[in-house]
XYZ file of C-alpha atoms in Angstrom:
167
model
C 83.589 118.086 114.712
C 84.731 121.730 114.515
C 87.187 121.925 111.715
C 89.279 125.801 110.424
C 90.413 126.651 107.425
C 90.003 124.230 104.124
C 90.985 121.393 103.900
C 94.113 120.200 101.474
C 93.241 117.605 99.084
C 95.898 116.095 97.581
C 95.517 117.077 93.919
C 96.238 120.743 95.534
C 100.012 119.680 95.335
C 101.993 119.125 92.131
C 105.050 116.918 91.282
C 107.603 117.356 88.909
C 110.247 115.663 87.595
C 113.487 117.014 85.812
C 114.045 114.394 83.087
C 115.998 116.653 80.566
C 119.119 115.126 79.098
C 120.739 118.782 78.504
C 121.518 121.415 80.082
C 118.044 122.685 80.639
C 115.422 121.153 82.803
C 112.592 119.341 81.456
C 109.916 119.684 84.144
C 107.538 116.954 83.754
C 104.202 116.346 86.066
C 103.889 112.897 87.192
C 100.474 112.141 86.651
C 100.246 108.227 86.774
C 101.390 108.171 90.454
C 99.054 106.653 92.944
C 100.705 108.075 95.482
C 103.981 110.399 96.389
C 104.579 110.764 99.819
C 107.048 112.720 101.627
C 109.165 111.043 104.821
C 111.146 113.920 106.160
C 112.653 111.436 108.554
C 114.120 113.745 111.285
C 117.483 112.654 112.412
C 117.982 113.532 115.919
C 120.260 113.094 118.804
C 119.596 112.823 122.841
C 120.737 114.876 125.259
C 120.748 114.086 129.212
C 122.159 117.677 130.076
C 123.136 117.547 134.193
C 120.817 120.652 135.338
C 118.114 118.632 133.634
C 115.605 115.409 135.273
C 114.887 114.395 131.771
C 116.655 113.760 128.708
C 116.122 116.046 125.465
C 115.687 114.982 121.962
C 117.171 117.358 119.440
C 116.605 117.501 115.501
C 119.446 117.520 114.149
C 118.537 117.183 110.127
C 116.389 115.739 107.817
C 116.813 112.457 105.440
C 114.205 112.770 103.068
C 112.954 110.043 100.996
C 109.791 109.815 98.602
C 108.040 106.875 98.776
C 106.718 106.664 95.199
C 104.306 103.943 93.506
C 102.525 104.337 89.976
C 100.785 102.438 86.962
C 102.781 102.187 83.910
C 101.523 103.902 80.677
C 103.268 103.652 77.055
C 104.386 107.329 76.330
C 104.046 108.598 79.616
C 107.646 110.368 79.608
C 108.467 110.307 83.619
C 107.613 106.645 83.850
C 109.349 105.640 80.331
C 112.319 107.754 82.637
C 112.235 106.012 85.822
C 111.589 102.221 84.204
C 114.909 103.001 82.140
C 116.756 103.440 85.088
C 115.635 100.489 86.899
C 115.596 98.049 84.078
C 118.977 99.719 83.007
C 120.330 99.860 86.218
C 121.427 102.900 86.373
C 123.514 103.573 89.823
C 123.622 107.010 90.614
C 120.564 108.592 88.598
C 120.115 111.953 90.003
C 118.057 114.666 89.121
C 115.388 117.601 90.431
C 111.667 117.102 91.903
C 109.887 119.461 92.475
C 106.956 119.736 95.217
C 104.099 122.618 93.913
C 101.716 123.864 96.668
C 99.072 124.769 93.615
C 97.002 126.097 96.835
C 99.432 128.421 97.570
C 99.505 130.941 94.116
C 102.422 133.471 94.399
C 100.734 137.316 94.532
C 100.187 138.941 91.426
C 102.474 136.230 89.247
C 99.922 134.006 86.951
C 101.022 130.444 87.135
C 103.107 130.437 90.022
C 103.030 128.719 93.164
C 105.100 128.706 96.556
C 107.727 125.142 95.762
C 110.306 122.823 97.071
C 113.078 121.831 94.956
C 115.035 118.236 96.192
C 118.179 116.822 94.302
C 117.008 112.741 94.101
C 118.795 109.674 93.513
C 116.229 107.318 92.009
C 115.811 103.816 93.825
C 112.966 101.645 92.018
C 112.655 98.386 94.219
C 109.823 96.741 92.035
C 108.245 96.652 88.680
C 104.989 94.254 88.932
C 101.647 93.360 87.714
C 99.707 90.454 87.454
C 97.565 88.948 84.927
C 94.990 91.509 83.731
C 96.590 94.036 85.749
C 98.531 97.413 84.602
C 102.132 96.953 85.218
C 103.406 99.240 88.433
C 106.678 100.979 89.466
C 107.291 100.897 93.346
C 110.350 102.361 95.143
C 111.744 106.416 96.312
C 112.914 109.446 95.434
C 115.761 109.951 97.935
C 116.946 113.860 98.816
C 120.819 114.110 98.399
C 120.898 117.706 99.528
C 118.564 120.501 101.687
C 115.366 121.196 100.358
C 116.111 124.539 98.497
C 112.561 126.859 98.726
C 111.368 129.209 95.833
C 108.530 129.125 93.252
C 107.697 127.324 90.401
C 105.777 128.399 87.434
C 103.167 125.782 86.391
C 103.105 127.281 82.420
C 106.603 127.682 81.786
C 107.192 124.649 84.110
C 110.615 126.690 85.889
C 111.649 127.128 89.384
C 113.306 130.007 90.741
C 115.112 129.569 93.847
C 114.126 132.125 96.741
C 117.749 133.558 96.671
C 117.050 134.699 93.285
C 113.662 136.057 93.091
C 113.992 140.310 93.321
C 111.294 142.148 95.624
């Protein structure tokens, strides 16, 4: 098999969560995730225009969702976070995540990669473990706006939107 370019494992991505109380973020990496995908789930509409044989689909927006599962650890400040807001039921619990291509390093900036920023609402379904077992957090990180692009600084754990980053 003839394969280009390098491949993209998946520790070549970063997550963060915002789970500041204040005004300012705090950025946190979730580390005790097994996995974090990303569901753009294209919304789209068909189209059976008369000069046309065939019908055409059309994207017409995006409604992302994060499928999210991890292991629960005792001081491990995202998941003490997100197993607060399930336990507490929390309706409404919004805040930032942030997606960091770490194999994508912003020229001549230390630290900083190219990133997606999402507004969530946090949906935890589950919170399970058997016997013997460490105790897991199942549910999704659903995107209540556009993702808004820019770059995110690994050290002082910030994003910068692209509208405000100067040539």
């Amino acid at each position: 098999m003839n394969m280009d370019g390098t491949p993209i494992y998946r520790y070549l991505v970063a997550d963060y969560l915002d789970i500041g109380t204040g005004e300012e973020p705090d950025y946190q990496v979730m580390r005790t995730f097994e996995n974090i995908d990303e569901s753009p789930n294209a919304q789209t509409t068909e189209k059976h225009y008369t000069a046309n044989k065939s019908a055409s689909v059309i994207t017409t927006g995006y409604q992302t969702q994060f499928p999210i599962t991890a292991d629960m650890y005792q001081n491990d400040r995202v998941m003490e976070y997100l197993r607060d807001v399930a336990e507490e039921q929390r309706l409404g619990q919004q805040t930032n995540y942030v997606r960091v291509r770490l194999y994508q390093p912003i020229q001549g900036q230390e630290n900083t990669f190219y990133a997606r920023r999402f507004r969530v609402d946090i949906e935890i379904s589950t919170i399970s473990g058997g016997g013997g077992e460490i105790m897991s957090l199942d549910g999704n990180l659903n995107a209540q706006s556009d993702a808004e692009i820019g770059e995110f600084n690994t050290q002082t754990r910030s994003f910068t939107p692209k509208t405000e980053i100067t040539a």
